[in-house]
Coordinates of C-alpha atoms and ligand atoms in Angstrom, one line a residue:
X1 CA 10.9 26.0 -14.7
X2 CA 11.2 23.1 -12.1
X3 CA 13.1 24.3 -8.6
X4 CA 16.2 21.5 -9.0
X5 CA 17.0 21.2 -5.6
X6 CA 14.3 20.4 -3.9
X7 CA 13.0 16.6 -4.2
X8 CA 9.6 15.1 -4.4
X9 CA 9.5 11.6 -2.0
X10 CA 7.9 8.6 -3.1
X11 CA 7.1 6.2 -0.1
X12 CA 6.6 2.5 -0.8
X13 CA 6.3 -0.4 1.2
X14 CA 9.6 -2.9 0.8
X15 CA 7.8 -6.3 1.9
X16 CA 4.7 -7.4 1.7
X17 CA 2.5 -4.9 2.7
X18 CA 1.6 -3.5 6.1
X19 CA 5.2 -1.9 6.9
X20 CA 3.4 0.8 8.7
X21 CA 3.8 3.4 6.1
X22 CA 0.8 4.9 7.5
X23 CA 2.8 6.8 10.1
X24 CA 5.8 7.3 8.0
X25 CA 3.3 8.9 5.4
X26 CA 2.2 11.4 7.5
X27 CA 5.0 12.2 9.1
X28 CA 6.4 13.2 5.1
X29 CA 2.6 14.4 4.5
X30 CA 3.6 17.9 6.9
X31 CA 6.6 18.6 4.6
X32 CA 4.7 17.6 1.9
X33 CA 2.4 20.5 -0.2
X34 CA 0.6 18.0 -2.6
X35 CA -0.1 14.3 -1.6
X36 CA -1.0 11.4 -4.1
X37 CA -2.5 7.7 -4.2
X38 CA -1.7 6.2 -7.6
X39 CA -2.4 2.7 -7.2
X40 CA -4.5 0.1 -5.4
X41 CA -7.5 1.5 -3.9
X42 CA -9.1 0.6 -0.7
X43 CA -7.4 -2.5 -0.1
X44 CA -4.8 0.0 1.5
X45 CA -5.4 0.4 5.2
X46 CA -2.5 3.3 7.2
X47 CA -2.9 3.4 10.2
X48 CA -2.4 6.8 11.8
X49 CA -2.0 8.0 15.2
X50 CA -2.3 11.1 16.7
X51 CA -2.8 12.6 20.0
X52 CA -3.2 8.7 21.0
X53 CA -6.1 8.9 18.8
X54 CA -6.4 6.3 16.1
X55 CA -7.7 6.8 12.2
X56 CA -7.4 3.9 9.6
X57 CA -7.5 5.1 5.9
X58 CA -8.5 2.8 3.1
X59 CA -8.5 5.3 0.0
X60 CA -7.8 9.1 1.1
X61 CA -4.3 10.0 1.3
X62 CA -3.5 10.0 4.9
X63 CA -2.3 13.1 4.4
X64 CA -5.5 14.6 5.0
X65 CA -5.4 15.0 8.3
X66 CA -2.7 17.5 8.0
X67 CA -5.0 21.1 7.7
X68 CA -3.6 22.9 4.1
X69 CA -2.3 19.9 2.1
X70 CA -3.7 19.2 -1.7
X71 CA -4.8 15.4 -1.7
X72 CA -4.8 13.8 -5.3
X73 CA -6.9 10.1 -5.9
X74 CA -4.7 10.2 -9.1
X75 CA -5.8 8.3 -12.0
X76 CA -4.0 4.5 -11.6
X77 CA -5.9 4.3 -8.4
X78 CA -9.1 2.0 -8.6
X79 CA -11.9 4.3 -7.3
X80 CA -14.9 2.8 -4.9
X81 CA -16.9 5.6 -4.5
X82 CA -19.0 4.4 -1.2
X83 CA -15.9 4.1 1.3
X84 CA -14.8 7.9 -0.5
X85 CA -17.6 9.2 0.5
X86 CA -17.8 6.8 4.0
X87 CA -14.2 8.3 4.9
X88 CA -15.4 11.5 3.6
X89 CA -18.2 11.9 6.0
X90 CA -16.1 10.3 8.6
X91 CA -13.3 13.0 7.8
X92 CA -16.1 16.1 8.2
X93 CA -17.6 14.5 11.0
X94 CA -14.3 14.3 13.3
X95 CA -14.0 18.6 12.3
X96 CA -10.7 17.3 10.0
X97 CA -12.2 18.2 6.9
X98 CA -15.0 21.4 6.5
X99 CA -18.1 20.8 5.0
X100 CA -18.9 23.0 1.4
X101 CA -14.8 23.3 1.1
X102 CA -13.9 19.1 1.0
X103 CA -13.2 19.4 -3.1
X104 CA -10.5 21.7 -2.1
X105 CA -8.7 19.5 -0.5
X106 CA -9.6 15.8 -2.0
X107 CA -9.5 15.5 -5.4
X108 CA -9.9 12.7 -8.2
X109 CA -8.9 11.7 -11.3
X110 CA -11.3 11.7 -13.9
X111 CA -9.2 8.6 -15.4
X112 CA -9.4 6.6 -12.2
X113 CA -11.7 3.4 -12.6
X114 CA -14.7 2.6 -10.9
X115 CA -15.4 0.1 -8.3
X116 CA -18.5 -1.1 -8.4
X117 CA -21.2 -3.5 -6.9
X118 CA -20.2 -6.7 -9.1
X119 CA -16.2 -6.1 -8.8
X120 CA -17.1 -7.0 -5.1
X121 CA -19.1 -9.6 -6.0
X122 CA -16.7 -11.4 -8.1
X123 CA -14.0 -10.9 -6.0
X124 CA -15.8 -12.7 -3.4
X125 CA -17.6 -15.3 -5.5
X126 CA -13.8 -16.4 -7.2
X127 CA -11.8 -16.8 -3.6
X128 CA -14.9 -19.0 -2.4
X129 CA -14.6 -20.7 -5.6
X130 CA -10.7 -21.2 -5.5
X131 CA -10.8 -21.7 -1.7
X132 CA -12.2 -25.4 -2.4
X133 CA -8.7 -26.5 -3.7
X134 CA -6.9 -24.2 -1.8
X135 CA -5.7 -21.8 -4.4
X136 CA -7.3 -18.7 -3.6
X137 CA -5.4 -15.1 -3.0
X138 CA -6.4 -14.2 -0.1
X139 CA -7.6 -11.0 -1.5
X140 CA -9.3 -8.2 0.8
X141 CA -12.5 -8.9 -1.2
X142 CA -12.7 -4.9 -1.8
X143 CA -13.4 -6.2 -6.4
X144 CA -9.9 -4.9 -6.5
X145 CA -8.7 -7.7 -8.8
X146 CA -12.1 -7.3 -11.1
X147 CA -12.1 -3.7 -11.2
X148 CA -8.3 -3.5 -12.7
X149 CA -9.3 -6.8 -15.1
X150 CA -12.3 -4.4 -16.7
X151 CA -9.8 -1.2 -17.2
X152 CA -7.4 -3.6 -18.8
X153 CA -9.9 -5.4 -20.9
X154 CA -11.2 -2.0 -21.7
X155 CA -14.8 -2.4 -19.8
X156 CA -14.3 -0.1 -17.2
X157 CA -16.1 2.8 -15.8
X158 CA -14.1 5.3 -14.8
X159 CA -14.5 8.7 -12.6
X160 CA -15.0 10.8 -16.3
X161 CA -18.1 7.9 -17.3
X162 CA -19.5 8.3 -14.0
X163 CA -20.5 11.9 -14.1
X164 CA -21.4 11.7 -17.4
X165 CA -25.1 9.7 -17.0
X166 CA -25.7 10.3 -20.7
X167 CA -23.1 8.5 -22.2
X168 CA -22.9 5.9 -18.9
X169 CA -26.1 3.5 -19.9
X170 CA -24.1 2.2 -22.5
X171 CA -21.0 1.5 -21.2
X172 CA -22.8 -0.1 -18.0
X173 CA -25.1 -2.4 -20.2
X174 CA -22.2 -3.6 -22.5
X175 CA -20.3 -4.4 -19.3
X176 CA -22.8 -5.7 -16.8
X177 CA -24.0 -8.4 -19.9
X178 CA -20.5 -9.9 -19.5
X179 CA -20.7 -10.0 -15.6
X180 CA -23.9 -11.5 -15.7
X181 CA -23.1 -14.7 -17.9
X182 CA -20.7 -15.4 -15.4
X183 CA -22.3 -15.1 -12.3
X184 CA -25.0 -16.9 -13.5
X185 CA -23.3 -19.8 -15.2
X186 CA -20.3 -20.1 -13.8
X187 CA -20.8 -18.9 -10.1
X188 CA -24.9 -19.9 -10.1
X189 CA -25.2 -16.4 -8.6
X190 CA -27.5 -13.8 -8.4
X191 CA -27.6 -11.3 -11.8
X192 CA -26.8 -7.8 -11.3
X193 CA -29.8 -5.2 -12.7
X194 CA -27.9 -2.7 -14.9
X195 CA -30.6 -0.1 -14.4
X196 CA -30.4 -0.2 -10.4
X197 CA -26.8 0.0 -10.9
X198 CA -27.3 2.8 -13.4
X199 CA -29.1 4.5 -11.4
X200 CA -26.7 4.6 -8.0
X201 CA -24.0 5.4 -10.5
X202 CA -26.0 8.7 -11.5
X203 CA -26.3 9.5 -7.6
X204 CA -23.0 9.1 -6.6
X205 CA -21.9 10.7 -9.5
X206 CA -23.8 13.5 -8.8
X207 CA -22.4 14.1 -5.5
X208 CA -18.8 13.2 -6.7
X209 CA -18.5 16.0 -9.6
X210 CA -17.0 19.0 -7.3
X211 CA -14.0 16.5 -6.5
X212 CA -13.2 15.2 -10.0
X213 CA -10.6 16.7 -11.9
X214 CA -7.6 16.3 -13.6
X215 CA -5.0 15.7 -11.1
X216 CA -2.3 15.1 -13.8
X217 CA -2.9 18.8 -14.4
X218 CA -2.5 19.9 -10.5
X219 CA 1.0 17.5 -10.1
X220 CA 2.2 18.7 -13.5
X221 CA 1.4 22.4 -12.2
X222 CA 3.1 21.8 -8.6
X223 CA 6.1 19.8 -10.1
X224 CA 6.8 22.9 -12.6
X225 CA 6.6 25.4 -9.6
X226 CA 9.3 23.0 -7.0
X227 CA 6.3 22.3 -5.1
X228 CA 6.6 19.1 -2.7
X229 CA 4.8 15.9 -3.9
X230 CA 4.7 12.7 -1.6
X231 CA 3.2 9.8 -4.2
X232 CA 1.6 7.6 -1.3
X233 CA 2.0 4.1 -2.3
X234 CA -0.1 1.3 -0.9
X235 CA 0.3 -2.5 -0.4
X236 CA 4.1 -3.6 -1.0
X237 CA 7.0 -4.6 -3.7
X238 CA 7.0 -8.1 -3.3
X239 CA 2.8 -7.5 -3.7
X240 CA 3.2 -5.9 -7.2
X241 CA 1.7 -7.8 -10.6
X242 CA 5.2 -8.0 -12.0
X243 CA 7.4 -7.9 -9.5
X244 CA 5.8 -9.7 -6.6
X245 CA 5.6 -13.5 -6.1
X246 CA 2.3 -14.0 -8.6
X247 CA 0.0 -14.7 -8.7
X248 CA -0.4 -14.4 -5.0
X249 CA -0.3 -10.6 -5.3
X250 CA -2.5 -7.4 -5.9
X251 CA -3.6 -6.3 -9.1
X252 CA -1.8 -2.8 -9.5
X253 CA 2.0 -1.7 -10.1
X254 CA 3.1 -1.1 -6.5
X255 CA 6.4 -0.5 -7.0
X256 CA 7.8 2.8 -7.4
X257 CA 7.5 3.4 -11.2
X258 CA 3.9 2.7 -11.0
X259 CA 3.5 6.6 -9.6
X260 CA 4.5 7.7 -13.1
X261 CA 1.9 5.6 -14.2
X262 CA -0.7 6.5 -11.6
X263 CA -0.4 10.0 -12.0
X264 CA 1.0 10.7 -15.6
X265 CA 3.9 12.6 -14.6
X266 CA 6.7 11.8 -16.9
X267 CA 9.4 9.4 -16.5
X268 CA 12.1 12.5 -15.8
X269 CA 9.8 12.2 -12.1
X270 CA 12.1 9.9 -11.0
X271 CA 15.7 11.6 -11.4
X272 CA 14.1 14.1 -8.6
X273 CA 12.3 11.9 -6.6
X274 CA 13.4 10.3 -3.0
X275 CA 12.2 6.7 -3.0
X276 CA 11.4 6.0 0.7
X277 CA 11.5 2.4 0.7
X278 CA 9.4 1.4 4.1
X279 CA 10.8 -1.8 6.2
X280 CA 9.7 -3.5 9.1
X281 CA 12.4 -5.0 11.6
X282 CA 10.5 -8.2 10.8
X283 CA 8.5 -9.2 8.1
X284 CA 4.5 -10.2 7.8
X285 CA 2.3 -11.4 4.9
X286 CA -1.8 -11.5 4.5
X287 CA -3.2 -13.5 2.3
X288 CA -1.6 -16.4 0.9
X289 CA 1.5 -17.2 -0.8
X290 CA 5.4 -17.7 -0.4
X291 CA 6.7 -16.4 2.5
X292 CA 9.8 -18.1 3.6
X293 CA 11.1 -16.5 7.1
X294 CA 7.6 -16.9 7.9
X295 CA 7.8 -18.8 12.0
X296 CA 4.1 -19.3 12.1
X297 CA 5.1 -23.2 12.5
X298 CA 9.0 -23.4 13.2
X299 CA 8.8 -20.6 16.1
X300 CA 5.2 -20.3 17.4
X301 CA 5.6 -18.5 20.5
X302 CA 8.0 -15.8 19.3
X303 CA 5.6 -15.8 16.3
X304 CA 2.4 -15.0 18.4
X305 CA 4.6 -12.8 20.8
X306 CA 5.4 -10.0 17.9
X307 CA 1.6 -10.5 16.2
X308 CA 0.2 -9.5 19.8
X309 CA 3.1 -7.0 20.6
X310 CA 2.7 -5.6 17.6
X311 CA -0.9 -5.6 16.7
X312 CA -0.3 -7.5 13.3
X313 CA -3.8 -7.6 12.5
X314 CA -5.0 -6.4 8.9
X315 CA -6.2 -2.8 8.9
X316 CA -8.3 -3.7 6.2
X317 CA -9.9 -7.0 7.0
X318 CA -8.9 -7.8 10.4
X319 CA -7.4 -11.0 9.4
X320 CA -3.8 -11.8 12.1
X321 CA -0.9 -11.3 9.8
X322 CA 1.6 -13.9 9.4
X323 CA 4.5 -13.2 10.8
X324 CA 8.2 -13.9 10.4
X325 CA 12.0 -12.2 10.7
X326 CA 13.2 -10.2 8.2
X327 CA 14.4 -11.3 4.7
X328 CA 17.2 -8.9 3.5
X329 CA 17.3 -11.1 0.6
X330 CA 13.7 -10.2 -0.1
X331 CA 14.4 -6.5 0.9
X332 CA 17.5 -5.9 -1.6
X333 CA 15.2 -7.2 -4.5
X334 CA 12.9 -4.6 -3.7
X335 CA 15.5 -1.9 -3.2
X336 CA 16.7 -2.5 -7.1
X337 CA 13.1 -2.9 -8.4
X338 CA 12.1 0.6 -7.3
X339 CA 15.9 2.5 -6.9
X340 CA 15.5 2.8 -3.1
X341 CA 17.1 5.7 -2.1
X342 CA 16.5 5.2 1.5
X343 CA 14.9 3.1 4.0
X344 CA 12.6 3.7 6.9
X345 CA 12.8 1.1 9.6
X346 CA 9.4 0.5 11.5
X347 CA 8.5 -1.2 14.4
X348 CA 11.8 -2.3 16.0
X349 CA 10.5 -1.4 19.3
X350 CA 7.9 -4.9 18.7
X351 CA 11.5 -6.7 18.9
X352 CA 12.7 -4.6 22.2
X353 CA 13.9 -7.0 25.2
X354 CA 14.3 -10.0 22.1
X355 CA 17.4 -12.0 22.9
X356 CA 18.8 -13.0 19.7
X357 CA 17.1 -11.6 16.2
X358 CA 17.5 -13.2 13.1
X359 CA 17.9 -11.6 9.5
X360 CA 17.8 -13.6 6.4
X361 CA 20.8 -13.5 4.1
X362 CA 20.0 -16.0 1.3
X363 CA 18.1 -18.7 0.7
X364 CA 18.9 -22.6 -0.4
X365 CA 16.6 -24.2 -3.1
X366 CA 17.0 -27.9 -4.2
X367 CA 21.0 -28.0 -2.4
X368 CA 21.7 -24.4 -4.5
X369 CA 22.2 -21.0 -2.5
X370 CA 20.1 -18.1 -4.0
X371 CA 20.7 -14.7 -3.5
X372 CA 17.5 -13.6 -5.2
X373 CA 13.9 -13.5 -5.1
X374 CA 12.4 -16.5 -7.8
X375 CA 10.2 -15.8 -10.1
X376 CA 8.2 -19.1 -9.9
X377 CA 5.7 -18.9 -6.9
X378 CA 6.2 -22.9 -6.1
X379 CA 10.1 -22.6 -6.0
X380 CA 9.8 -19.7 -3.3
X381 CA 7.2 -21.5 -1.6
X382 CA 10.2 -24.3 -1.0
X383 CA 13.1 -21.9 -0.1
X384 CA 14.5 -22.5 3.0
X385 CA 15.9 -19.0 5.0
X386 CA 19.4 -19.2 5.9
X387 CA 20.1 -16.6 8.9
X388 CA 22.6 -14.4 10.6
X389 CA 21.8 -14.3 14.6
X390 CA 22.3 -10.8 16.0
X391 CA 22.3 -10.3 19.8
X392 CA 18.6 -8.4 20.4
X393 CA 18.7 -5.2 22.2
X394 CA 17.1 -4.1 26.2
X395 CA 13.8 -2.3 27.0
X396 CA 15.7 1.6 26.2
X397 CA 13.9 5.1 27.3
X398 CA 12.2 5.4 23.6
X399 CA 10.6 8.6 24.7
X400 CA 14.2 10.2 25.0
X401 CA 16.1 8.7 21.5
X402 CA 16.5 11.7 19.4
X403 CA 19.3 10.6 17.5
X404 CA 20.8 7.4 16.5
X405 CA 23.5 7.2 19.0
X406 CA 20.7 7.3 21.6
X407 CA 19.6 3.8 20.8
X408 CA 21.4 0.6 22.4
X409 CA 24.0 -0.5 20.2
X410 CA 22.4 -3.6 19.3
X411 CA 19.7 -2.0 17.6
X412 CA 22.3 0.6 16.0
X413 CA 24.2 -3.4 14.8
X414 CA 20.7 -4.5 13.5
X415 CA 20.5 -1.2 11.3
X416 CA 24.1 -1.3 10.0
X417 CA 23.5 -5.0 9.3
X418 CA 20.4 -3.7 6.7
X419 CA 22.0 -0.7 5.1
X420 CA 25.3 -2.8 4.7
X421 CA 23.1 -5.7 3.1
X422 CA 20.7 -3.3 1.2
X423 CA 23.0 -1.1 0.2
X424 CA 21.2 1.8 1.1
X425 CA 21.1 4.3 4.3
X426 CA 18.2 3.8 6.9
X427 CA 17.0 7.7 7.2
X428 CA 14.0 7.4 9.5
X429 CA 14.0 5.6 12.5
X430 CA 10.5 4.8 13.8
X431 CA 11.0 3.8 17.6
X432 CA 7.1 3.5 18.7
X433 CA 3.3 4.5 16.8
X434 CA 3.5 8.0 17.7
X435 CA 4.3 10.7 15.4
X436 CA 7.0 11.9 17.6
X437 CA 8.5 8.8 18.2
X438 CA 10.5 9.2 15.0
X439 CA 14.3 10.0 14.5
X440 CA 14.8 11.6 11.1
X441 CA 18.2 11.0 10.3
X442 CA 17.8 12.8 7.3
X443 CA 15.6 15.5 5.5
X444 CA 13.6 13.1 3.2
X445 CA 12.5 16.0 1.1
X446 CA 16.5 17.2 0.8
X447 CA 18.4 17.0 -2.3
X448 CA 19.1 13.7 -4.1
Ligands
IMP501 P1 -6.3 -7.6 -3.3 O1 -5.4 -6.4 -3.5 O2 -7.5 -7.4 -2.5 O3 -6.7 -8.2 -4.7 O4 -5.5 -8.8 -2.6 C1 -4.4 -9.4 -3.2 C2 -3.3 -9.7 -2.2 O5 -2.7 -8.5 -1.7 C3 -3.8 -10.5 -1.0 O6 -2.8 -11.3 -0.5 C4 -4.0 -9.4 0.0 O7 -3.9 -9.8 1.4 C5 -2.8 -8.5 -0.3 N1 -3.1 -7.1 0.0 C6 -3.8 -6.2 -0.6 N2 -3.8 -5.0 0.0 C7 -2.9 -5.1 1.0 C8 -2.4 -4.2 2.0 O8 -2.7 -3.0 2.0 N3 -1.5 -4.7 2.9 C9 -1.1 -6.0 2.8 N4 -1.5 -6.9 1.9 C10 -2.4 -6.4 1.0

């Protein structure tokens, strides 16, 4: 039978991506036993750093660089098998992961789709297209989009097809016929050669087999034995396909009930499962889309002033992140459309020596106040914030803040402000990038 009292943690970004879960991740991933991607795919970037040395993960769990941990590419996640094997060899190469023993650690599900050669290609070919009139995504161009579009529209390859070259051809032909129409006659592109393709597909495969398995199998195992899960979610609530301001958003379920999905753990998951909502002291947005405490115009200096401070660059693509103060009106939606349980604040130390901050407590639309999140992309896009002013706080000896009441009071104003709004406790404090620079307020993996 399950062990009741101890909780698994699911960590999810509460914004729009980029909240620096990466660090909040791995600071879980070392109470953690087993951890689990189960949506998105490489179009996740967490940053990690440790020692002062930096490492940027697109698709492995970050919680790979913690030696003894079980990492799970479960099977919601849309699988491009180059940058697995790039991080891969990346991950041997730096002595984190030992050559012969990787499938121990790293493991993926055999349900997981495929990226593959013309997912990228489409991406790309689509935002160029929709770029002319200026209604592309912004997407990270990783075929993220396309490669989610073939598994709903039943063309996918997935992990099981691609080690199983006798039953691939067909599945490849039937699905690269499609592709080709359109990139011909629609994009005027060049065709895609299903045998080349097939062909790579066989390789990889090859080389992919001692990782696939069935990771619902290993969660359903280490749920039944109390053992700690941390489901690793990528990208952020207001970027999920129902829930997020579409269609300027990714392609997979990024809120928190997408882990049952991703990993087909049953819906009882979530009565013992710590959702770890992550949230910036400000907010930034990539790509394009509604974004209304966005100060890229209104408040240029203080905008460049936290993108340089705080290196708000994509992890991913490199692009600057737009930046603007915090939405608590954004943030409560995205407590209630995953059940929050608790929030981790990151990054107020980009804000230290600020002299007033600004959090956003509604919103007014056409002379009406709105206390939620609209569903229709062009009415956010003409919300106007409305703001409470808080008094920022001093330069403070980070290195010595163990405990809340060792930051200034300002700061400890700012955080009551968010709980009182959100309606939920902040639990983890993140004060600067390092992995000690973190008060834990409390024990994530604790009781419900
Ligand atoms: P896609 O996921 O590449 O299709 O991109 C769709 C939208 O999600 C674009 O606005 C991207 O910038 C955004 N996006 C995707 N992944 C991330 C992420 O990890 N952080 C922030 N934004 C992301």
């Amino acid at each position: 039978m399950a062990s009741s009292t101890r909780c698994n943690v699911a960590v999810i970004g509460a914004q729009w991506g980029d909240e620096g879960k990466g660090k909040v991740v791995d600071l879980l991933s070392a109470r953690a036993e087993y951890i689990v991607r189960y949506q998105g795919g490489n179009n996740a970037g967490h940053t990690l750093v440790v020692d002062g040395k930096k490492t940027v993960l697109h698709l492995i769990p970050s919680g790979v660089l913690h030696p003894g941990k079980v990492c799970l590419i479960g099977n919601g996640v849309v699988f491009d098998p180059l940058v697995f094997f790039e991080e891969l060899d990346a991950l041997t190469g730096a002595g984190v992961l030992h050559k012969g023993s990787e499938h121990e650690t790293v493991r993926v599900s055999e349900r997981a789709h495929v990226i593959l050669p013309y997912h990228r290609q489409l991406d790309s070919l689509r935002e160029r297209r929709a770029a002319v009139d200026g209604a592309h995504i912004g997407t990270t161009v990783r075929g993220i989009g396309p490669a989610y579009e073939d598994k709903v529209s039943r063309r996918g390859i997935t992990v099981a097809d691609l080690i199983r070259p006798e039953t691939l051809k067909p599945k490849l032909v039937r699905a690269i016929e499609e592709k080709n129409a359109l990139l011909k006659h629609l994009f005027g592109d060049s065709v895609i050669d299903a045998d080349r393709i097939f062909e790579e597909c066989v390789r990889t495969g090859g080389r992919l087999k001692p990782f696939v398995c069935d990771t619902r199998r290993v969660l359903q195992e280490a749920v039944t034995h109390g053992r700690p899960v941390l489901f690793e979610g990528a990208q952020g609530a207001l970027l999920d396909i129902d829930h997020g301001t579409y269609p300027f958003v990714t392609s997979s379920s990024t809120v928190a009930g997408g882990a049952i999905i991703g990993t087909g753990l049953g819906v009882g998951l979530g009565a013992t499962t710590n959702v770890i909502g992550i949230v910036k002291a400000y907010t930034t947005r990539v790509g394009t889309g509604p974004f209304p405490t966005e100060i890229e115009k209104s408040e240029p200096a203080i905008a460049k002033r936290i993108r340089d401070v705080g290196a708000e660059y994509g992890a991913t693509t490199g692009r600057p992140r737009r930046v603007g103060w915090l939405d608590l009106v954004a943030l409560k939606y995205a407590v209630e459309v995953n059940g929050i349980t608790s929030l981790a604040l990151t990054k107020s130390d980009i804000l230290d020596g600020f002299e007033c901050v600004k959090l956003c407590k509604s919103y007014t639309l056409g002379g009406n106040t709105l206390y939620d999140v609209p569903a229709c992309a062009e009415d956010y896009s003409r919300a106007e914030p409305m703001y409470d002013f808080m008094p920022g706080w001093p330069e403070y000896d980070r290195a010595a803040a163990a405990c809340l009441s060792d930051l200034p009071v300002e700061l400890r104003d700012f955080i009551r402000a968010i709980e009182d709004y959100a309606g939920v406790p902040v639990t983890i404090v993140s004060t600067g990038p390092g992995r000690e620079q973190t008060i834990v307020v409390k024990e994530p993996f604790g009781q419900r």
